[in-house]
Amino acid sequence: MEHFFSLFVRSIFVDNMIFAFFLGMCSFLAVSKNVKTSLGLGVAVIFVELITLPVNYLLQTKVLEPMGLEFLSFILFIAVIAGIVQLVEMVVEKFSPSLYNSLGIFLPLIAVNCAIMGASLFMQQRIGMDPDNTQAITSFGDSIAYALGSGIGWALAIVCLAAIREKMEYCDIPKPLKGVGITFITVGLMAMAFMCFSGLAI
Amino acid sequence: MANKNSEALKQPLWVNNPVLVQILGICSALAVTAQLKPAIVMGLSVTVIVAMSNVIISLLRNTIPNRIRIIIQLVVVAALVTIVSEILKAFAYDVSVQLSVYVGLIITNCILMGRLEAFAMQNGPWASFLDGIGNGLGYAAILVVVAFVRELFGSGTLFGFQVVPQCFYEAGYLNNGLMIMPPMALILAGCIIWYHRAKNKDLQEN
């Protein structure tokens, strides 16, 4: 249980998807213009991670590894992700049209969000790790902890950036730097702040 | 027609660079640039994969049903990435270890999906091939520039060979450790975009 929580906290702060690995950058930069939509996208990412990672964990340990088919993992993981995103989209549309309207545009985009695929690939690397390592994913429960942690870390990052960008509207920024340029530099400074967590012993 | 093809090849190199202007494929562009060698390998892999997948999708473009085109594109790209990843493991094992998950992440690299959707679905195979090469090289160019600066100032080496003379270190020069850390990649990319927009005024935002 202790491992569950340390993995969870570690994947939010230390191994943050954005600030440590630059995953999901494209939608992170494109959608972080206001807090409300970025919160919607963040929730959608947590949701999809929470479903795809455990499925991919089972696929990797119960199917691919025993059969020695690890080289097929790229195709299978992306197929699982694209399939589940499609399924989630249809289920949400059927049972909760209001949630569908608020997430609607983002759900299909998530299939090509690197944060989701990246989490699956990192998990694949971590399955064989020494169980004492806080990064190791050795059980089904661990894969859920990692999914939750990395999803929440991503959502946290995008909401923070959106809040900063809303305030930055009023700043006098050099013209060529406006928009994307200053956003990159802001993210760089945020990443520096997040580096403090890397000294954290969990 | 020939003119249009050469435009497809040249535009993405600087004026319409996929990384700087369309802000696509940032994830891997920043993560692999702590050193030059993995950056070049990554740039070449992406170039090959974009060109090949552009050609394949462009050949299939009239037979793909519109509703499931994203999944078909993903499967084509994933198959190509698997091939490239196996080749890298066989012939350049240490680089493939350094690149770790980022080879697999070429699948979700937005440049690929962006080019397939925006170009290959409407154009013939030859034009799509040139467009793929152009965009891949445009991406690779940014990787090389960022990696050059980061490796030179971060570890004092280029391609792993020391270029900052030893006497500098004896006189008290230190490598800038922050350059190798993730934040500096973002700030450098921001500065390159700054320069690019200062040169191309029509891209500036109000």
mmCIF file of C-alpha atoms in Angstrom:
data_model
loop_
_atom_site.group_PDB
_atom_site.id
_atom_site.type_symbol
_atom_site.label_atom_id
_atom_site.label_comp_id
_atom_site.label_asym_id
_atom_site.label_seq_id
_atom_site.Cartn_x
_atom_site.Cartn_y
_atom_site.Cartn_z
ATOM 1 C CA MET A 1 0.000 0.000 0.000
ATOM 2 C CA GLU A 2 2.891 2.304 0.819
ATOM 3 C CA HIS A 3 4.300 1.682 -2.622
ATOM 4 C CA PHE A 4 0.935 2.591 -4.138
ATOM 5 C CA PHE A 5 0.974 6.043 -2.533
ATOM 6 C CA SER A 6 4.632 6.785 -3.168
ATOM 7 C CA LEU A 7 4.202 5.864 -6.831
ATOM 8 C CA PHE A 8 1.092 8.046 -6.981
ATOM 9 C CA VAL A 9 2.729 11.130 -5.438
ATOM 10 C CA ARG A 10 5.919 10.600 -7.387
ATOM 11 C CA SER A 11 4.146 10.492 -10.727
ATOM 12 C CA ILE A 12 2.281 13.726 -9.982
ATOM 13 C CA PHE A 13 5.219 15.841 -8.885
ATOM 14 C CA VAL A 14 8.601 14.283 -9.631
ATOM 15 C CA ASP A 15 7.891 12.429 -12.877
ATOM 16 C CA ASN A 16 5.417 15.029 -14.076
ATOM 17 C CA MET A 17 4.384 14.256 -17.646
ATOM 18 C CA ILE A 18 4.853 17.832 -18.855
ATOM 19 C CA PHE A 19 7.716 19.206 -16.854
ATOM 20 C CA ALA A 20 9.955 16.145 -16.736
ATOM 21 C CA PHE A 21 9.133 14.376 -20.014
ATOM 22 C CA PHE A 22 7.425 16.968 -22.274
ATOM 23 C CA LEU A 23 4.579 14.605 -23.049
ATOM 24 C CA GLY A 24 1.307 15.947 -24.376
ATOM 25 C CA MET A 25 2.935 19.271 -25.215
ATOM 26 C CA CYS A 26 0.917 19.955 -28.369
ATOM 27 C CA SER A 27 -2.513 20.065 -26.768
ATOM 28 C CA PHE A 28 -0.936 21.515 -23.613
ATOM 29 C CA LEU A 29 0.157 24.606 -25.545
ATOM 30 C CA ALA A 30 -2.856 24.831 -27.830
ATOM 31 C CA VAL A 31 -5.668 24.477 -25.315
ATOM 32 C CA SER A 32 -4.285 26.337 -22.280
ATOM 33 C CA LYS A 33 -5.829 29.685 -23.176
ATOM 34 C CA ASN A 34 -8.447 29.669 -20.424
ATOM 35 C CA VAL A 35 -8.866 27.764 -17.189
ATOM 36 C CA LYS A 36 -12.281 26.288 -17.881
ATOM 37 C CA THR A 37 -11.516 24.446 -21.114
ATOM 38 C CA SER A 38 -8.126 23.318 -19.856
ATOM 39 C CA LEU A 39 -9.780 21.835 -16.784
ATOM 40 C CA GLY A 40 -12.134 19.949 -19.118
ATOM 41 C CA LEU A 41 -9.245 18.574 -21.124
ATOM 42 C CA GLY A 42 -7.352 17.684 -17.937
ATOM 43 C CA VAL A 43 -10.301 15.686 -16.622
ATOM 44 C CA ALA A 44 -10.660 13.930 -19.974
ATOM 45 C CA VAL A 45 -6.979 12.945 -19.902
ATOM 46 C CA ILE A 46 -7.234 11.564 -16.345
ATOM 47 C CA PHE A 47 -10.317 9.611 -17.394
ATOM 48 C CA VAL A 48 -8.758 8.068 -20.496
ATOM 49 C CA GLU A 49 -5.477 7.266 -18.711
ATOM 50 C CA LEU A 50 -7.404 5.544 -15.964
ATOM 51 C CA ILE A 51 -9.021 3.190 -18.466
ATOM 52 C CA THR A 52 -6.218 2.623 -20.985
ATOM 53 C CA LEU A 53 -3.280 2.065 -18.644
ATOM 54 C CA PRO A 54 -4.722 -0.893 -16.698
ATOM 55 C CA VAL A 55 -5.918 -2.439 -19.978
ATOM 56 C CA ASN A 56 -2.489 -2.052 -21.516
ATOM 57 C CA TYR A 57 -0.920 -3.437 -18.333
ATOM 58 C CA LEU A 58 -2.978 -6.608 -18.621
ATOM 59 C CA LEU A 59 -2.242 -6.806 -22.341
ATOM 60 C CA GLN A 60 1.493 -6.506 -21.739
ATOM 61 C CA THR A 61 1.788 -8.948 -18.819
ATOM 62 C CA LYS A 62 -0.855 -11.524 -19.738
ATOM 63 C CA VAL A 63 -0.616 -11.588 -23.535
ATOM 64 C CA LEU A 64 2.497 -10.025 -25.030
ATOM 65 C CA GLU A 65 5.141 -11.138 -22.531
ATOM 66 C CA PRO A 66 4.166 -14.820 -22.279
ATOM 67 C CA MET A 67 3.982 -15.061 -26.061
ATOM 68 C CA GLY A 68 7.166 -13.095 -26.722
ATOM 69 C CA LEU A 69 5.421 -10.547 -28.927
ATOM 70 C CA GLU A 70 6.726 -7.362 -27.301
ATOM 71 C CA PHE A 71 7.624 -5.875 -30.689
ATOM 72 C CA LEU A 72 3.911 -5.617 -31.455
ATOM 73 C CA SER A 73 3.328 -3.426 -28.418
ATOM 74 C CA PHE A 74 3.338 -0.096 -30.338
ATOM 75 C CA ILE A 75 0.545 -1.161 -32.665
ATOM 76 C CA LEU A 76 -1.518 -2.831 -29.959
ATOM 77 C CA PHE A 77 -1.188 0.012 -27.459
ATOM 78 C CA ILE A 78 -2.224 2.648 -29.969
ATOM 79 C CA ALA A 79 -5.088 0.456 -31.164
ATOM 80 C CA VAL A 80 -6.292 0.028 -27.573
ATOM 81 C CA ILE A 81 -6.036 3.770 -26.964
ATOM 82 C CA ALA A 82 -7.814 4.757 -30.171
ATOM 83 C CA GLY A 83 -10.492 2.114 -29.631
ATOM 84 C CA ILE A 84 -11.139 3.069 -26.019
ATOM 85 C CA VAL A 85 -11.265 6.766 -26.825
ATOM 86 C CA GLN A 86 -13.882 6.036 -29.471
ATOM 87 C CA LEU A 87 -15.832 3.867 -27.010
ATOM 88 C CA VAL A 88 -15.643 6.432 -24.219
ATOM 89 C CA GLU A 89 -16.836 9.072 -26.640
ATOM 90 C CA MET A 90 -19.873 7.014 -27.603
ATOM 91 C CA VAL A 91 -20.731 6.063 -23.999
ATOM 92 C CA VAL A 92 -20.424 9.638 -22.754
ATOM 93 C CA GLU A 93 -22.524 10.895 -25.660
ATOM 94 C CA LYS A 94 -25.268 8.377 -24.841
ATOM 95 C CA PHE A 95 -25.441 8.730 -21.074
ATOM 96 C CA SER A 96 -24.305 12.252 -20.315
ATOM 97 C CA PRO A 97 -24.855 14.697 -23.165
ATOM 98 C CA SER A 98 -23.913 17.671 -20.967
ATOM 99 C CA LEU A 99 -20.495 16.172 -20.150
ATOM 100 C CA TYR A 100 -20.148 15.260 -23.823
ATOM 101 C CA ASN A 101 -20.757 18.845 -24.850
ATOM 102 C CA SER A 102 -18.149 20.170 -22.455
ATOM 103 C CA LEU A 103 -15.527 17.533 -23.363
ATOM 104 C CA GLY A 104 -16.767 16.846 -26.877
ATOM 105 C CA ILE A 105 -14.062 18.425 -28.990
ATOM 106 C CA PHE A 106 -11.218 17.156 -26.844
ATOM 107 C CA LEU A 107 -12.090 13.498 -26.592
ATOM 108 C CA PRO A 108 -11.114 12.487 -30.149
ATOM 109 C CA LEU A 109 -7.925 14.551 -29.858
ATOM 110 C CA ILE A 110 -6.820 12.568 -26.846
ATOM 111 C CA ALA A 111 -6.157 9.496 -28.991
ATOM 112 C CA VAL A 112 -3.104 11.246 -30.387
ATOM 113 C CA ASN A 113 -2.063 12.877 -27.117
ATOM 114 C CA CYS A 114 1.467 11.717 -26.379
ATOM 115 C CA ALA A 115 0.805 11.752 -22.628
ATOM 116 C CA ILE A 116 -1.467 8.722 -22.954
ATOM 117 C CA MET A 117 0.790 6.718 -25.260
ATOM 118 C CA GLY A 118 3.849 7.852 -23.285
ATOM 119 C CA ALA A 119 2.368 6.629 -20.020
ATOM 120 C CA SER A 120 1.758 3.207 -21.584
ATOM 121 C CA LEU A 121 5.312 3.024 -22.904
ATOM 122 C CA PHE A 122 6.846 4.158 -19.607
ATOM 123 C CA MET A 123 4.739 1.569 -17.828
ATOM 124 C CA GLN A 124 6.061 -1.079 -20.197
ATOM 125 C CA GLN A 125 9.624 -0.105 -19.232
ATOM 126 C CA ARG A 126 8.844 -0.099 -15.522
ATOM 127 C CA ILE A 127 7.178 -3.502 -15.339
ATOM 128 C CA GLY A 128 10.488 -5.307 -15.123
ATOM 129 C CA MET A 129 12.014 -2.980 -12.532
ATOM 130 C CA ASP A 130 13.182 -3.955 -9.063
ATOM 131 C CA PRO A 131 10.065 -3.878 -6.770
ATOM 132 C CA ASP A 132 11.889 -1.728 -4.170
ATOM 133 C CA ASN A 133 12.278 1.098 -6.679
ATOM 134 C CA THR A 134 9.514 3.682 -6.181
ATOM 135 C CA GLN A 135 9.061 3.884 -9.958
ATOM 136 C CA ALA A 136 8.399 0.166 -10.409
ATOM 137 C CA ILE A 137 4.981 -1.000 -11.553
ATOM 138 C CA THR A 138 4.629 -4.545 -10.342
ATOM 139 C CA SER A 139 0.911 -5.114 -9.969
ATOM 140 C CA PHE A 140 -2.434 -4.179 -11.413
ATOM 141 C CA GLY A 141 -2.972 -1.754 -8.502
ATOM 142 C CA ASP A 142 0.310 0.001 -9.309
ATOM 143 C CA SER A 143 -0.797 0.589 -12.871
ATOM 144 C CA ILE A 144 -3.936 2.326 -11.541
ATOM 145 C CA ALA A 145 -1.821 4.468 -9.202
ATOM 146 C CA TYR A 146 0.440 5.430 -12.090
ATOM 147 C CA ALA A 147 -2.527 6.225 -14.339
ATOM 148 C CA LEU A 148 -4.130 8.441 -11.704
ATOM 149 C CA GLY A 149 -0.867 10.139 -10.764
ATOM 150 C CA SER A 150 0.308 10.914 -14.275
ATOM 151 C CA GLY A 151 -3.158 12.067 -15.336
ATOM 152 C CA ILE A 152 -3.541 14.374 -12.350
ATOM 153 C CA GLY A 153 -0.008 15.688 -12.877
ATOM 154 C CA TRP A 154 -0.859 16.584 -16.469
ATOM 155 C CA ALA A 155 -4.158 18.214 -15.493
ATOM 156 C CA LEU A 156 -2.433 20.193 -12.738
ATOM 157 C CA ALA A 157 0.164 21.476 -15.182
ATOM 158 C CA ILE A 158 -2.333 22.596 -17.829
ATOM 159 C CA VAL A 159 -4.606 24.340 -15.314
ATOM 160 C CA CYS A 160 -1.638 26.196 -13.780
ATOM 161 C CA LEU A 161 -0.413 27.321 -17.195
ATOM 162 C CA ALA A 162 -3.897 28.431 -18.234
ATOM 163 C CA ALA A 163 -4.208 30.528 -15.070
ATOM 164 C CA ILE A 164 -0.857 32.193 -15.752
ATOM 165 C CA ARG A 165 -1.757 32.843 -19.389
ATOM 166 C CA GLU A 166 -5.041 34.471 -18.388
ATOM 167 C CA LYS A 167 -3.108 36.933 -16.225
ATOM 168 C CA MET A 168 -0.492 37.442 -18.916
ATOM 169 C CA GLU A 169 -3.102 38.947 -21.243
ATOM 170 C CA TYR A 170 -2.443 42.290 -19.554
ATOM 171 C CA CYS A 171 1.341 42.202 -19.837
ATOM 172 C CA ASP A 172 3.362 44.226 -22.290
ATOM 173 C CA ILE A 173 5.324 41.529 -24.093
ATOM 174 C CA PRO A 174 7.667 42.174 -27.063
ATOM 175 C CA LYS A 175 5.631 41.606 -30.212
ATOM 176 C CA PRO A 176 7.509 38.663 -31.758
ATOM 177 C CA LEU A 177 7.418 36.879 -28.401
ATOM 178 C CA LYS A 178 3.659 37.150 -27.996
ATOM 179 C CA GLY A 179 1.602 33.984 -27.996
ATOM 180 C CA VAL A 180 3.664 30.826 -28.367
ATOM 181 C CA GLY A 181 7.112 32.247 -27.613
ATOM 182 C CA ILE A 182 6.328 33.584 -24.183
ATOM 183 C CA THR A 183 4.299 30.459 -23.402
ATOM 184 C CA PHE A 184 7.356 28.301 -24.004
ATOM 185 C CA ILE A 185 9.456 30.446 -21.709
ATOM 186 C CA THR A 186 6.740 30.410 -19.038
ATOM 187 C CA VAL A 187 6.581 26.621 -19.195
ATOM 188 C CA GLY A 188 10.367 26.527 -18.879
ATOM 189 C CA LEU A 189 10.225 28.610 -15.716
ATOM 190 C CA MET A 190 7.417 26.436 -14.343
ATOM 191 C CA ALA A 191 9.495 23.350 -15.087
ATOM 192 C CA MET A 192 12.375 24.880 -13.112
ATOM 193 C CA ALA A 193 10.028 25.326 -10.166
ATOM 194 C CA PHE A 194 8.906 21.720 -10.470
ATOM 195 C CA MET A 195 12.531 20.595 -10.388
ATOM 196 C CA CYS A 196 12.489 21.313 -6.634
ATOM 197 C CA PHE A 197 10.360 18.214 -6.210
ATOM 198 C CA SER A 198 13.035 16.005 -7.699
ATOM 199 C CA GLY A 199 14.936 16.143 -4.412
ATOM 200 C CA LEU A 200 11.909 14.778 -2.625
ATOM 201 C CA ALA A 201 12.604 11.416 -0.973
ATOM 202 C CA ILE A 202 9.393 9.417 -1.109
ATOM 203 C CA MET B 1 3.491 21.518 -61.118
ATOM 204 C CA ALA B 2 7.239 21.200 -60.608
ATOM 205 C CA ASN B 3 7.148 24.563 -58.925
ATOM 206 C CA LYS B 4 4.462 23.394 -56.530
ATOM 207 C CA ASN B 5 6.470 20.302 -55.646
ATOM 208 C CA SER B 6 9.595 22.244 -54.850
ATOM 209 C CA GLU B 7 7.475 24.557 -52.695
ATOM 210 C CA ALA B 8 6.198 21.499 -50.788
ATOM 211 C CA LEU B 9 9.800 20.594 -50.097
ATOM 212 C CA LYS B 10 11.161 24.054 -49.268
ATOM 213 C CA GLN B 11 8.345 25.748 -47.362
ATOM 214 C CA PRO B 12 8.549 23.604 -44.218
ATOM 215 C CA LEU B 13 12.283 24.085 -43.866
ATOM 216 C CA TRP B 14 12.067 27.630 -42.526
ATOM 217 C CA VAL B 15 9.075 29.779 -43.485
ATOM 218 C CA ASN B 16 6.420 27.249 -42.542
ATOM 219 C CA ASN B 17 8.476 25.116 -40.163
ATOM 220 C CA PRO B 18 6.322 22.475 -38.455
ATOM 221 C CA VAL B 19 7.891 23.037 -35.027
ATOM 222 C CA LEU B 20 8.207 26.816 -35.036
ATOM 223 C CA VAL B 21 5.058 27.856 -36.861
ATOM 224 C CA GLN B 22 2.559 25.056 -36.498
ATOM 225 C CA ILE B 23 3.818 24.083 -33.012
ATOM 226 C CA LEU B 24 3.628 20.380 -33.823
ATOM 227 C CA GLY B 25 5.794 17.592 -32.495
ATOM 228 C CA ILE B 26 7.139 19.556 -29.567
ATOM 229 C CA CYS B 27 7.193 16.651 -27.120
ATOM 230 C CA SER B 28 9.953 14.643 -28.715
ATOM 231 C CA ALA B 29 11.706 17.709 -30.125
ATOM 232 C CA LEU B 30 12.559 18.863 -26.616
ATOM 233 C CA ALA B 31 13.086 15.570 -24.859
ATOM 234 C CA VAL B 32 15.827 14.108 -27.050
ATOM 235 C CA THR B 33 17.921 17.234 -27.510
ATOM 236 C CA ALA B 34 20.295 17.013 -24.536
ATOM 237 C CA GLN B 35 22.913 15.641 -26.962
ATOM 238 C CA LEU B 36 23.469 15.937 -30.713
ATOM 239 C CA LYS B 37 23.686 12.270 -31.662
ATOM 240 C CA PRO B 38 20.265 11.117 -30.441
ATOM 241 C CA ALA B 39 18.782 14.342 -31.839
ATOM 242 C CA ILE B 40 20.092 13.579 -35.335
ATOM 243 C CA VAL B 41 18.984 9.958 -35.179
ATOM 244 C CA MET B 42 15.547 11.090 -34.036
ATOM 245 C CA GLY B 43 15.317 13.722 -36.785
ATOM 246 C CA LEU B 44 16.231 11.183 -39.473
ATOM 247 C CA SER B 45 13.817 8.569 -38.127
ATOM 248 C CA VAL B 46 10.978 11.059 -38.159
ATOM 249 C CA THR B 47 11.882 12.175 -41.706
ATOM 250 C CA VAL B 48 11.816 8.605 -42.985
ATOM 251 C CA ILE B 49 8.556 7.819 -41.213
ATOM 252 C CA VAL B 50 6.764 10.992 -42.339
ATOM 253 C CA ALA B 51 7.817 10.460 -45.956
ATOM 254 C CA MET B 52 6.868 6.778 -46.012
ATOM 255 C CA SER B 53 3.545 7.189 -44.235
ATOM 256 C CA ASN B 54 2.685 10.154 -46.472
ATOM 257 C CA VAL B 55 3.272 8.001 -49.555
ATOM 258 C CA ILE B 56 1.260 5.061 -48.212
ATOM 259 C CA ILE B 57 -1.704 7.160 -47.095
ATOM 260 C CA SER B 58 -1.617 9.132 -50.321
ATOM 261 C CA LEU B 59 -1.838 5.884 -52.324
ATOM 262 C CA LEU B 60 -4.728 4.680 -50.172
ATOM 263 C CA ARG B 61 -6.463 8.033 -49.931
ATOM 264 C CA ASN B 62 -9.360 7.192 -52.238
ATOM 265 C CA THR B 63 -10.162 3.875 -50.568
ATOM 266 C CA ILE B 64 -10.101 4.964 -46.912
ATOM 267 C CA PRO B 65 -13.598 5.459 -45.456
ATOM 268 C CA ASN B 66 -13.773 8.911 -43.908
ATOM 269 C CA ARG B 67 -15.120 7.842 -40.512
ATOM 270 C CA ILE B 68 -12.291 5.504 -39.573
ATOM 271 C CA ARG B 69 -9.424 7.333 -41.259
ATOM 272 C CA ILE B 70 -7.708 8.273 -37.982
ATOM 273 C CA ILE B 71 -7.401 4.649 -36.916
ATOM 274 C CA ILE B 72 -6.090 3.621 -40.341
ATOM 275 C CA GLN B 73 -3.514 6.400 -40.277
ATOM 276 C CA LEU B 74 -2.446 5.370 -36.779
ATOM 277 C CA VAL B 75 -2.019 1.744 -37.793
ATOM 278 C CA VAL B 76 0.103 2.639 -40.839
ATOM 279 C CA VAL B 77 2.283 4.940 -38.733
ATOM 280 C CA ALA B 78 2.553 2.425 -35.898
ATOM 281 C CA ALA B 79 3.698 -0.293 -38.292
ATOM 282 C CA LEU B 80 6.400 1.986 -39.742
ATOM 283 C CA VAL B 81 7.538 3.070 -36.274
ATOM 284 C CA THR B 82 7.812 -0.559 -35.199
ATOM 285 C CA ILE B 83 10.071 -1.258 -38.183
ATOM 286 C CA VAL B 84 12.282 1.772 -37.480
ATOM 287 C CA SER B 85 12.475 0.922 -33.786
ATOM 288 C CA GLU B 86 13.561 -2.664 -34.529
ATOM 289 C CA ILE B 87 16.186 -1.377 -37.004
ATOM 290 C CA LEU B 88 17.537 1.049 -34.407
ATOM 291 C CA LYS B 89 17.692 -1.714 -31.804
ATOM 292 C CA ALA B 90 19.633 -3.891 -34.222
ATOM 293 C CA PHE B 91 22.133 -1.362 -35.598
ATOM 294 C CA ALA B 92 22.348 1.496 -33.081
ATOM 295 C CA TYR B 93 21.493 -0.076 -29.757
ATOM 296 C CA ASP B 94 22.992 2.576 -27.458
ATOM 297 C CA VAL B 95 21.176 5.400 -29.254
ATOM 298 C CA SER B 96 17.894 3.497 -29.073
ATOM 299 C CA VAL B 97 18.417 3.104 -25.298
ATOM 300 C CA GLN B 98 19.003 6.863 -24.994
ATOM 301 C CA LEU B 99 15.884 7.638 -26.999
ATOM 302 C CA SER B 100 13.907 5.131 -24.874
ATOM 303 C CA VAL B 101 10.163 5.695 -25.189
ATOM 304 C CA TYR B 102 10.484 8.619 -27.567
ATOM 305 C CA VAL B 103 10.918 6.323 -30.573
ATOM 306 C CA GLY B 104 7.553 4.782 -29.788
ATOM 307 C CA LEU B 105 6.120 8.222 -29.292
ATOM 308 C CA ILE B 106 6.770 9.095 -32.950
ATOM 309 C CA ILE B 107 3.376 7.394 -33.448
ATOM 310 C CA THR B 108 1.628 10.183 -31.577
ATOM 311 C CA ASN B 109 3.892 12.884 -32.979
ATOM 312 C CA CYS B 110 1.487 15.515 -34.209
ATOM 313 C CA ILE B 111 3.619 16.285 -37.294
ATOM 314 C CA LEU B 112 2.716 12.894 -38.710
ATOM 315 C CA MET B 113 -1.013 13.124 -38.153
ATOM 316 C CA GLY B 114 -0.959 16.755 -39.205
ATOM 317 C CA ARG B 115 0.752 16.062 -42.545
ATOM 318 C CA LEU B 116 -1.377 12.994 -43.249
ATOM 319 C CA GLU B 117 -4.588 14.902 -42.594
ATOM 320 C CA ALA B 118 -3.590 18.162 -44.233
ATOM 321 C CA PHE B 119 -1.525 17.000 -47.202
ATOM 322 C CA ALA B 120 -1.437 13.286 -48.002
ATOM 323 C CA MET B 121 -5.234 12.907 -47.980
ATOM 324 C CA GLN B 122 -5.512 15.410 -50.861
ATOM 325 C CA ASN B 123 -2.325 15.013 -52.902
ATOM 326 C CA GLY B 124 -0.567 12.445 -55.033
ATOM 327 C CA PRO B 125 2.238 10.178 -53.807
ATOM 328 C CA TRP B 126 5.202 12.118 -55.252
ATOM 329 C CA ALA B 127 4.107 15.494 -53.859
ATOM 330 C CA SER B 128 3.305 13.831 -50.533
ATOM 331 C CA PHE B 129 6.743 12.246 -50.447
ATOM 332 C CA LEU B 130 8.441 15.621 -50.958
ATOM 333 C CA ASP B 131 6.176 17.222 -48.381
ATOM 334 C CA GLY B 132 7.108 14.487 -45.895
ATOM 335 C CA ILE B 133 10.828 14.927 -46.527
ATOM 336 C CA GLY B 134 10.530 18.702 -46.181
ATOM 337 C CA ASN B 135 8.624 18.562 -42.915
ATOM 338 C CA GLY B 136 10.882 15.865 -41.492
ATOM 339 C CA LEU B 137 13.991 17.897 -42.309
ATOM 340 C CA GLY B 138 12.419 21.065 -40.919
ATOM 341 C CA TYR B 139 11.798 19.196 -37.684
ATOM 342 C CA ALA B 140 15.305 17.727 -37.707
ATOM 343 C CA ALA B 141 16.844 21.184 -38.235
ATOM 344 C CA ILE B 142 15.263 22.532 -35.050
ATOM 345 C CA LEU B 143 16.367 19.450 -33.125
ATOM 346 C CA VAL B 144 19.937 19.913 -34.310
ATOM 347 C CA VAL B 145 20.042 23.610 -33.405
ATOM 348 C CA VAL B 146 18.628 23.049 -29.909
ATOM 349 C CA ALA B 147 20.839 20.001 -29.305
ATOM 350 C CA PHE B 148 23.935 21.860 -30.522
ATOM 351 C CA VAL B 149 23.461 24.671 -28.003
ATOM 352 C CA ARG B 150 22.496 22.359 -25.172
ATOM 353 C CA GLU B 151 25.365 19.945 -25.644
ATOM 354 C CA LEU B 152 27.962 22.665 -26.200
ATOM 355 C CA PHE B 153 27.084 24.677 -23.102
ATOM 356 C CA GLY B 154 25.748 21.825 -21.001
ATOM 357 C CA SER B 155 28.577 19.331 -21.286
ATOM 358 C CA GLY B 156 31.234 21.143 -23.337
ATOM 359 C CA THR B 157 31.128 18.432 -26.011
ATOM 360 C CA LEU B 158 29.769 17.886 -29.536
ATOM 361 C CA PHE B 159 28.885 14.324 -30.618
ATOM 362 C CA GLY B 160 30.539 13.247 -27.350
ATOM 363 C CA PHE B 161 33.932 14.804 -28.216
ATOM 364 C CA GLN B 162 35.226 17.536 -25.977
ATOM 365 C CA VAL B 163 35.373 20.895 -27.782
ATOM 366 C CA VAL B 164 35.778 23.331 -24.890
ATOM 367 C CA PRO B 165 39.568 23.313 -24.327
ATOM 368 C CA GLN B 166 40.848 21.874 -21.068
ATOM 369 C CA CYS B 167 42.632 25.148 -20.206
ATOM 370 C CA PHE B 168 39.211 26.857 -19.950
ATOM 371 C CA TYR B 169 38.222 24.452 -17.191
ATOM 372 C CA GLU B 170 41.548 25.031 -15.446
ATOM 373 C CA ALA B 171 40.890 28.761 -15.588
ATOM 374 C CA GLY B 172 37.606 28.215 -13.773
ATOM 375 C CA TYR B 173 35.059 27.705 -16.598
ATOM 376 C CA LEU B 174 32.155 25.481 -15.584
ATOM 377 C CA ASN B 175 29.609 23.618 -17.653
ATOM 378 C CA ASN B 176 26.097 24.970 -17.277
ATOM 379 C CA GLY B 177 24.304 21.992 -15.751
ATOM 380 C CA LEU B 178 20.903 23.612 -16.237
ATOM 381 C CA MET B 179 21.325 23.302 -20.012
ATOM 382 C CA ILE B 180 20.938 19.526 -19.775
ATOM 383 C CA MET B 181 17.828 19.774 -17.610
ATOM 384 C CA PRO B 182 14.365 19.899 -19.253
ATOM 385 C CA PRO B 183 13.514 23.592 -18.522
ATOM 386 C CA MET B 184 16.321 24.939 -20.684
ATOM 387 C CA ALA B 185 15.033 23.087 -23.757
ATOM 388 C CA LEU B 186 11.742 24.937 -23.432
ATOM 389 C CA ILE B 187 13.380 28.318 -22.949
ATOM 390 C CA LEU B 188 15.693 27.756 -25.937
ATOM 391 C CA ALA B 189 12.758 26.770 -28.125
ATOM 392 C CA GLY B 190 10.993 29.926 -26.963
ATOM 393 C CA CYS B 191 13.991 32.016 -28.001
ATOM 394 C CA ILE B 192 14.183 30.356 -31.440
ATOM 395 C CA ILE B 193 10.486 31.123 -31.971
ATOM 396 C CA TRP B 194 11.156 34.700 -30.874
ATOM 397 C CA TYR B 195 13.885 35.073 -33.499
ATOM 398 C CA HIS B 196 11.784 33.365 -36.181
ATOM 399 C CA ARG B 197 8.797 35.653 -35.573
ATOM 400 C CA ALA B 198 10.988 38.734 -35.471
ATOM 401 C CA LYS B 199 12.126 37.791 -39.011
ATOM 402 C CA ASN B 200 8.670 36.776 -40.268
ATOM 403 C CA LYS B 201 6.491 39.662 -39.189
ATOM 404 C CA ASP B 202 3.243 38.279 -40.601
ATOM 405 C CA LEU B 203 3.282 35.486 -38.005
ATOM 406 C CA GLN B 204 3.212 37.832 -35.036
ATOM 407 C CA GLU B 205 0.123 37.832 -32.845
ATOM 408 C CA ASN B 206 -1.604 40.917 -31.634
#
